[in-house]
């Protein structure tokens, strides 16, 4: 793939741009209290970065029902690579973007900052594991996947797209928008069928959920699987698909979200001090090697 093709497929300068955009759309309540009007957020008419808008144009055009099923079939076989857990973190760190002017912290350091914030607040160690593992699915980029198929707010496919999804106007180019199987409120689903029966747009959330589903408790798995499902856990746009169990479990998704958004800072964690704790924690929950 040449440089032009890479730019077309991957419009963000770095994967962190999407996360920075989340901070603009879903700010820390304390930041709002310090004087910035809530109307200043979710400003899609004049976004800070054109690259974010282009990212979502591609995401909404190509994330259709058939695309998601194809990616699930391909990647959920976990036959691409197998490696020790800590080697997997080194693999993930290949995603560091030296052109990013805002941070020189690698992926592992962000994960440690998230997990350390969770640990400092006294949450159970399985939630600390969520902080450590929640972005592991970004390794999809290292298997040649474009950014719009790895990160981004997630949403159901196979039914009508909600106008609560960021940049809903871009769905006009999605093939499902004119398909009568998929463009009604419920589409291929039944009312309140439960999210376990719903396909969400493909990305690192779904991938890491399947990677971890045999090892972590259910609240942890909801955090992993739905931490980018902003149309629901911030907008309640898909209550008609959730069942009672989903509603109960989403309190865990909402608990985790602020740690992911607001734990970043410029001070890297002290890995020398933290290493014994995290090596023991990972050994408690995960096998010696992971399949990708």
mmCIF file of C-alpha atoms in Angstrom:
data_model
loop_
_atom_site.group_PDB
_atom_site.id
_atom_site.type_symbol
_atom_site.label_atom_id
_atom_site.label_comp_id
_atom_site.label_asym_id
_atom_site.label_seq_id
_atom_site.Cartn_x
_atom_site.Cartn_y
_atom_site.Cartn_z
ATOM 1 C CA UNK A 1 0.000 0.000 0.000
ATOM 2 C CA UNK A 2 1.472 3.365 -0.995
ATOM 3 C CA UNK A 3 1.356 6.556 1.078
ATOM 4 C CA UNK A 4 -1.685 7.952 -0.739
ATOM 5 C CA UNK A 5 -3.697 4.778 -0.187
ATOM 6 C CA UNK A 6 -2.763 4.746 3.492
ATOM 7 C CA UNK A 7 -3.933 8.334 3.894
ATOM 8 C CA UNK A 8 -7.253 7.564 2.202
ATOM 9 C CA UNK A 9 -7.897 4.523 4.394
ATOM 10 C CA UNK A 10 -6.488 6.057 7.575
ATOM 11 C CA UNK A 11 -7.358 9.766 7.672
ATOM 12 C CA UNK A 12 -6.408 10.301 11.327
ATOM 13 C CA UNK A 13 -2.828 11.362 11.981
ATOM 14 C CA UNK A 14 -2.902 8.933 14.904
ATOM 15 C CA UNK A 15 -5.417 6.671 16.602
ATOM 16 C CA UNK A 16 -5.318 9.062 19.548
ATOM 17 C CA UNK A 17 -7.163 11.706 17.502
ATOM 18 C CA UNK A 18 -10.396 9.737 17.849
ATOM 19 C CA UNK A 19 -9.886 9.582 21.629
ATOM 20 C CA UNK A 20 -9.155 13.301 21.767
ATOM 21 C CA UNK A 21 -12.381 13.896 19.838
ATOM 22 C CA UNK A 22 -14.235 11.875 22.485
ATOM 23 C CA UNK A 23 -12.906 14.231 25.135
ATOM 24 C CA UNK A 24 -14.329 17.149 23.181
ATOM 25 C CA UNK A 25 -17.729 15.465 22.802
ATOM 26 C CA UNK A 26 -17.927 13.949 26.279
ATOM 27 C CA UNK A 27 -15.984 16.276 28.566
ATOM 28 C CA UNK A 28 -15.185 15.807 32.217
ATOM 29 C CA UNK A 29 -18.079 17.419 34.143
ATOM 30 C CA UNK A 30 -15.496 19.393 36.141
ATOM 31 C CA UNK A 31 -14.305 20.990 32.901
ATOM 32 C CA UNK A 32 -17.849 22.104 32.140
ATOM 33 C CA UNK A 33 -18.165 23.526 35.635
ATOM 34 C CA UNK A 34 -15.078 25.664 35.017
ATOM 35 C CA UNK A 35 -16.947 27.755 32.517
ATOM 36 C CA UNK A 36 -17.160 26.098 29.123
ATOM 37 C CA UNK A 37 -20.773 25.943 28.024
ATOM 38 C CA UNK A 38 -22.128 22.521 27.237
ATOM 39 C CA UNK A 39 -23.199 23.823 23.830
ATOM 40 C CA UNK A 40 -19.516 24.166 22.952
ATOM 41 C CA UNK A 41 -19.196 20.402 22.880
ATOM 42 C CA UNK A 42 -20.439 17.994 20.205
ATOM 43 C CA UNK A 43 -19.666 20.724 17.686
ATOM 44 C CA UNK A 44 -19.888 18.807 14.439
ATOM 45 C CA UNK A 45 -20.487 21.839 12.254
ATOM 46 C CA UNK A 46 -16.994 23.162 12.979
ATOM 47 C CA UNK A 47 -14.919 20.212 14.164
ATOM 48 C CA UNK A 48 -11.433 20.853 15.480
ATOM 49 C CA UNK A 49 -9.949 18.381 12.998
ATOM 50 C CA UNK A 50 -11.184 17.665 9.477
ATOM 51 C CA UNK A 51 -9.488 14.273 9.742
ATOM 52 C CA UNK A 52 -11.992 13.144 12.379
ATOM 53 C CA UNK A 53 -14.878 14.035 10.091
ATOM 54 C CA UNK A 54 -13.276 12.139 7.209
ATOM 55 C CA UNK A 55 -12.715 9.173 9.515
ATOM 56 C CA UNK A 56 -16.431 8.973 10.288
ATOM 57 C CA UNK A 57 -17.379 9.446 6.645
ATOM 58 C CA UNK A 58 -15.455 6.267 5.825
ATOM 59 C CA UNK A 59 -16.660 4.472 8.939
ATOM 60 C CA UNK A 60 -20.326 5.146 8.236
ATOM 61 C CA UNK A 61 -20.027 4.326 4.555
ATOM 62 C CA UNK A 62 -18.405 0.910 4.946
ATOM 63 C CA UNK A 63 -19.619 -0.437 8.311
ATOM 64 C CA UNK A 64 -22.605 -2.330 6.969
ATOM 65 C CA UNK A 65 -24.164 -5.627 8.054
ATOM 66 C CA UNK A 66 -22.340 -7.813 5.529
ATOM 67 C CA UNK A 67 -19.000 -6.129 6.254
ATOM 68 C CA UNK A 68 -19.354 -6.822 9.985
ATOM 69 C CA UNK A 69 -20.219 -10.481 9.433
ATOM 70 C CA UNK A 70 -17.222 -10.828 7.126
ATOM 71 C CA UNK A 71 -14.830 -9.340 9.695
ATOM 72 C CA UNK A 72 -16.246 -11.468 12.503
ATOM 73 C CA UNK A 73 -15.718 -14.575 10.398
ATOM 74 C CA UNK A 74 -12.158 -13.578 9.523
ATOM 75 C CA UNK A 75 -10.765 -12.277 12.808
ATOM 76 C CA UNK A 76 -12.708 -14.226 15.440
ATOM 77 C CA UNK A 77 -10.971 -17.403 14.351
ATOM 78 C CA UNK A 78 -7.887 -15.985 16.124
ATOM 79 C CA UNK A 79 -5.538 -17.668 13.702
ATOM 80 C CA UNK A 80 -3.297 -14.705 12.796
ATOM 81 C CA UNK A 81 -0.698 -14.915 15.538
ATOM 82 C CA UNK A 82 0.001 -16.434 18.949
ATOM 83 C CA UNK A 83 2.393 -14.942 21.500
ATOM 84 C CA UNK A 84 3.077 -14.592 25.215
ATOM 85 C CA UNK A 85 0.938 -11.999 26.962
ATOM 86 C CA UNK A 86 3.734 -9.524 27.609
ATOM 87 C CA UNK A 87 5.008 -9.893 24.054
ATOM 88 C CA UNK A 88 1.496 -8.949 22.979
ATOM 89 C CA UNK A 89 1.871 -5.620 24.774
ATOM 90 C CA UNK A 90 5.153 -5.002 22.951
ATOM 91 C CA UNK A 91 3.334 -5.822 19.709
ATOM 92 C CA UNK A 92 0.634 -3.292 20.599
ATOM 93 C CA UNK A 93 3.280 -0.644 21.238
ATOM 94 C CA UNK A 94 4.182 -0.695 17.559
ATOM 95 C CA UNK A 95 1.146 1.587 17.159
ATOM 96 C CA UNK A 96 3.017 4.548 18.687
ATOM 97 C CA UNK A 97 2.832 7.453 16.259
ATOM 98 C CA UNK A 98 5.960 9.602 16.412
ATOM 99 C CA UNK A 99 4.150 12.403 14.549
ATOM 100 C CA UNK A 100 1.626 12.892 17.354
ATOM 101 C CA UNK A 101 2.549 16.234 18.979
ATOM 102 C CA UNK A 102 0.327 15.774 22.025
ATOM 103 C CA UNK A 103 1.812 12.708 23.651
ATOM 104 C CA UNK A 104 4.898 10.541 23.480
ATOM 105 C CA UNK A 105 3.399 7.829 25.662
ATOM 106 C CA UNK A 106 3.026 4.440 24.059
ATOM 107 C CA UNK A 107 -0.096 2.287 24.140
ATOM 108 C CA UNK A 108 1.095 0.300 27.147
ATOM 109 C CA UNK A 109 1.545 3.455 29.191
ATOM 110 C CA UNK A 110 -2.002 4.590 28.405
ATOM 111 C CA UNK A 111 -3.324 1.196 29.482
ATOM 112 C CA UNK A 112 -1.328 1.393 32.706
ATOM 113 C CA UNK A 113 -2.610 4.892 33.424
ATOM 114 C CA UNK A 114 -6.176 3.661 32.981
ATOM 115 C CA UNK A 115 -5.694 0.561 35.118
ATOM 116 C CA UNK A 116 -3.808 2.476 37.822
ATOM 117 C CA UNK A 117 -6.619 5.030 38.078
ATOM 118 C CA UNK A 118 -9.076 2.165 38.526
ATOM 119 C CA UNK A 119 -6.858 0.485 41.133
ATOM 120 C CA UNK A 120 -6.375 3.755 43.051
ATOM 121 C CA UNK A 121 -10.153 4.017 43.471
ATOM 122 C CA UNK A 122 -10.301 0.581 45.076
ATOM 123 C CA UNK A 123 -12.186 -1.305 42.379
ATOM 124 C CA UNK A 124 -11.819 -5.114 42.130
ATOM 125 C CA UNK A 125 -8.809 -6.485 40.308
ATOM 126 C CA UNK A 126 -10.896 -7.808 37.399
ATOM 127 C CA UNK A 127 -11.753 -4.174 36.600
ATOM 128 C CA UNK A 128 -8.057 -3.290 36.780
ATOM 129 C CA UNK A 129 -7.609 -6.004 34.140
ATOM 130 C CA UNK A 130 -10.198 -4.261 31.962
ATOM 131 C CA UNK A 131 -8.146 -1.077 32.156
ATOM 132 C CA UNK A 132 -5.045 -2.992 31.159
ATOM 133 C CA UNK A 133 -6.618 -4.912 28.265
ATOM 134 C CA UNK A 134 -9.348 -2.649 26.859
ATOM 135 C CA UNK A 135 -7.340 -1.337 23.887
ATOM 136 C CA UNK A 136 -5.513 -4.572 23.072
ATOM 137 C CA UNK A 137 -7.859 -4.993 20.113
ATOM 138 C CA UNK A 138 -6.127 -2.097 18.353
ATOM 139 C CA UNK A 139 -3.593 -4.661 17.158
ATOM 140 C CA UNK A 140 -6.053 -5.049 14.276
ATOM 141 C CA UNK A 141 -4.237 -2.101 12.696
ATOM 142 C CA UNK A 142 -1.073 -4.192 12.659
ATOM 143 C CA UNK A 143 -2.908 -6.839 10.632
ATOM 144 C CA UNK A 144 -3.590 -4.291 7.894
ATOM 145 C CA UNK A 145 -7.017 -3.086 9.024
ATOM 146 C CA UNK A 146 -7.840 0.589 8.327
ATOM 147 C CA UNK A 147 -8.497 2.876 11.290
ATOM 148 C CA UNK A 148 -12.220 3.175 10.537
ATOM 149 C CA UNK A 149 -12.508 -0.608 11.063
ATOM 150 C CA UNK A 150 -10.619 -0.524 14.380
ATOM 151 C CA UNK A 151 -11.706 2.531 16.399
ATOM 152 C CA UNK A 152 -14.671 4.889 16.388
ATOM 153 C CA UNK A 153 -18.001 5.039 18.194
ATOM 154 C CA UNK A 154 -19.754 1.705 17.676
ATOM 155 C CA UNK A 155 -23.402 1.183 16.691
ATOM 156 C CA UNK A 156 -25.718 -1.680 15.685
ATOM 157 C CA UNK A 157 -25.821 -2.826 12.085
ATOM 158 C CA UNK A 158 -28.758 -4.725 10.627
ATOM 159 C CA UNK A 159 -31.299 -2.102 11.681
ATOM 160 C CA UNK A 160 -31.930 1.609 11.156
ATOM 161 C CA UNK A 161 -29.047 3.921 12.082
ATOM 162 C CA UNK A 162 -29.906 6.292 14.918
ATOM 163 C CA UNK A 163 -29.592 10.027 14.430
ATOM 164 C CA UNK A 164 -27.808 10.032 17.804
ATOM 165 C CA UNK A 165 -24.711 8.508 16.186
ATOM 166 C CA UNK A 166 -21.988 11.056 15.457
ATOM 167 C CA UNK A 167 -22.278 12.425 11.880
ATOM 168 C CA UNK A 168 -25.454 10.495 11.024
ATOM 169 C CA UNK A 169 -25.621 12.224 7.629
ATOM 170 C CA UNK A 170 -22.747 10.055 6.408
ATOM 171 C CA UNK A 171 -24.922 6.942 6.505
ATOM 172 C CA UNK A 172 -26.462 8.096 3.223
ATOM 173 C CA UNK A 173 -23.600 6.246 1.485
ATOM 174 C CA UNK A 174 -24.040 3.038 3.483
ATOM 175 C CA UNK A 175 -25.596 0.241 1.363
ATOM 176 C CA UNK A 176 -27.875 -0.798 4.238
ATOM 177 C CA UNK A 177 -29.680 2.539 4.240
ATOM 178 C CA UNK A 178 -31.779 1.505 1.230
ATOM 179 C CA UNK A 179 -32.067 -2.185 2.059
ATOM 180 C CA UNK A 180 -35.540 -3.022 3.440
ATOM 181 C CA UNK A 181 -34.049 -5.840 5.505
ATOM 182 C CA UNK A 182 -31.939 -3.418 7.488
ATOM 183 C CA UNK A 183 -33.442 0.085 7.399
ATOM 184 C CA UNK A 184 -36.360 -0.312 9.802
ATOM 185 C CA UNK A 185 -36.288 0.323 13.540
ATOM 186 C CA UNK A 186 -35.730 -3.347 14.394
ATOM 187 C CA UNK A 187 -34.332 -4.605 11.090
ATOM 188 C CA UNK A 188 -33.245 -8.239 11.470
ATOM 189 C CA UNK A 189 -33.802 -8.158 15.254
ATOM 190 C CA UNK A 190 -36.729 -8.598 17.612
ATOM 191 C CA UNK A 191 -37.837 -5.954 20.139
ATOM 192 C CA UNK A 192 -35.675 -6.052 23.279
ATOM 193 C CA UNK A 193 -33.849 -9.115 21.969
ATOM 194 C CA UNK A 194 -30.729 -8.358 24.008
ATOM 195 C CA UNK A 195 -27.372 -7.100 22.759
ATOM 196 C CA UNK A 196 -25.959 -10.632 22.758
ATOM 197 C CA UNK A 197 -28.104 -11.100 19.618
ATOM 198 C CA UNK A 198 -27.100 -7.810 17.982
ATOM 199 C CA UNK A 199 -24.122 -7.180 15.687
ATOM 200 C CA UNK A 200 -22.324 -3.907 16.343
ATOM 201 C CA UNK A 201 -19.994 -2.162 13.928
ATOM 202 C CA UNK A 202 -16.664 -3.941 13.759
ATOM 203 C CA UNK A 203 -13.692 -2.747 15.778
ATOM 204 C CA UNK A 204 -11.345 -3.297 18.691
ATOM 205 C CA UNK A 205 -14.144 -3.571 21.275
ATOM 206 C CA UNK A 206 -15.734 -6.674 19.768
ATOM 207 C CA UNK A 207 -12.349 -8.207 19.032
ATOM 208 C CA UNK A 208 -10.957 -7.855 22.562
ATOM 209 C CA UNK A 209 -14.266 -9.035 24.055
ATOM 210 C CA UNK A 210 -13.980 -12.332 22.206
ATOM 211 C CA UNK A 211 -10.316 -12.555 23.140
ATOM 212 C CA UNK A 212 -11.155 -12.201 26.845
ATOM 213 C CA UNK A 213 -14.590 -13.841 27.107
ATOM 214 C CA UNK A 214 -13.301 -17.084 28.650
ATOM 215 C CA UNK A 215 -11.199 -15.340 31.287
ATOM 216 C CA UNK A 216 -12.999 -12.378 32.866
ATOM 217 C CA UNK A 217 -16.359 -11.990 34.677
ATOM 218 C CA UNK A 218 -19.410 -10.714 32.840
ATOM 219 C CA UNK A 219 -19.260 -7.090 34.084
ATOM 220 C CA UNK A 220 -15.702 -6.888 32.728
ATOM 221 C CA UNK A 221 -16.830 -8.288 29.392
ATOM 222 C CA UNK A 222 -19.580 -5.676 29.082
ATOM 223 C CA UNK A 223 -16.999 -2.967 29.737
ATOM 224 C CA UNK A 224 -14.739 -4.338 27.016
ATOM 225 C CA UNK A 225 -17.446 -5.004 24.450
ATOM 226 C CA UNK A 226 -19.406 -1.773 24.761
ATOM 227 C CA UNK A 227 -16.964 0.903 25.925
ATOM 228 C CA UNK A 228 -17.211 2.610 22.499
ATOM 229 C CA UNK A 229 -20.993 2.178 22.196
ATOM 230 C CA UNK A 230 -21.620 5.874 22.889
ATOM 231 C CA UNK A 231 -24.996 6.015 21.090
ATOM 232 C CA UNK A 232 -26.330 3.819 23.876
ATOM 233 C CA UNK A 233 -24.396 4.488 27.060
ATOM 234 C CA UNK A 234 -24.490 8.252 26.479
ATOM 235 C CA UNK A 235 -27.614 8.721 24.328
ATOM 236 C CA UNK A 236 -29.856 5.703 25.140
ATOM 237 C CA UNK A 237 -30.568 5.459 21.417
ATOM 238 C CA UNK A 238 -31.058 1.693 21.317
ATOM 239 C CA UNK A 239 -33.170 0.951 24.371
ATOM 240 C CA UNK A 240 -35.555 -0.878 22.035
ATOM 241 C CA UNK A 241 -32.916 -3.591 21.464
ATOM 242 C CA UNK A 242 -31.632 -3.932 25.036
ATOM 243 C CA UNK A 243 -33.188 -6.415 27.422
ATOM 244 C CA UNK A 244 -33.425 -6.042 31.203
ATOM 245 C CA UNK A 245 -30.085 -7.750 31.729
ATOM 246 C CA UNK A 246 -28.334 -5.321 29.364
ATOM 247 C CA UNK A 247 -29.763 -2.354 31.262
ATOM 248 C CA UNK A 248 -28.474 -3.780 34.528
ATOM 249 C CA UNK A 249 -25.015 -4.499 33.128
ATOM 250 C CA UNK A 250 -24.595 -1.123 31.441
ATOM 251 C CA UNK A 251 -23.962 0.465 34.827
ATOM 252 C CA UNK A 252 -20.557 -1.209 34.597
ATOM 253 C CA UNK A 253 -19.904 0.249 31.141
ATOM 254 C CA UNK A 254 -20.734 3.706 32.478
ATOM 255 C CA UNK A 255 -18.496 3.125 35.493
ATOM 256 C CA UNK A 256 -15.526 2.269 33.298
ATOM 257 C CA UNK A 257 -15.879 4.998 30.686
ATOM 258 C CA UNK A 258 -14.492 7.965 32.692
ATOM 259 C CA UNK A 259 -11.321 6.033 33.520
ATOM 260 C CA UNK A 260 -10.685 5.471 29.822
ATOM 261 C CA UNK A 261 -11.375 9.083 28.859
ATOM 262 C CA UNK A 262 -9.808 11.037 31.686
ATOM 263 C CA UNK A 263 -6.840 9.047 32.988
ATOM 264 C CA UNK A 264 -4.350 10.225 30.369
ATOM 265 C CA UNK A 265 -1.559 12.499 31.535
ATOM 266 C CA UNK A 266 1.988 13.300 30.458
ATOM 267 C CA UNK A 267 3.670 11.456 33.330
ATOM 268 C CA UNK A 268 4.515 7.867 32.392
ATOM 269 C CA UNK A 269 3.796 5.149 34.967
ATOM 270 C CA UNK A 270 6.794 3.690 36.791
ATOM 271 C CA UNK A 271 6.906 0.247 35.228
ATOM 272 C CA UNK A 272 9.758 -0.925 37.476
ATOM 273 C CA UNK A 273 7.569 -0.440 40.539
ATOM 274 C CA UNK A 274 4.349 -1.662 38.932
ATOM 275 C CA UNK A 275 5.692 -4.729 37.148
ATOM 276 C CA UNK A 276 5.390 -7.295 39.973
ATOM 277 C CA UNK A 277 1.755 -6.390 40.622
ATOM 278 C CA UNK A 278 0.728 -6.563 36.962
ATOM 279 C CA UNK A 279 2.646 -9.735 36.223
ATOM 280 C CA UNK A 280 0.818 -11.429 39.104
ATOM 281 C CA UNK A 281 -2.522 -9.948 38.006
ATOM 282 C CA UNK A 282 -2.182 -11.109 34.402
ATOM 283 C CA UNK A 283 -1.075 -14.571 35.527
ATOM 284 C CA UNK A 284 -4.191 -14.786 37.733
ATOM 285 C CA UNK A 285 -6.616 -14.216 34.854
ATOM 286 C CA UNK A 286 -4.950 -15.089 31.550
ATOM 287 C CA UNK A 287 -3.090 -18.024 30.014
ATOM 288 C CA UNK A 288 0.608 -17.695 29.240
ATOM 289 C CA UNK A 289 -0.077 -16.996 25.547
ATOM 290 C CA UNK A 290 -2.824 -15.187 23.658
ATOM 291 C CA UNK A 291 -4.182 -15.913 20.193
ATOM 292 C CA UNK A 292 -4.825 -13.095 17.744
#
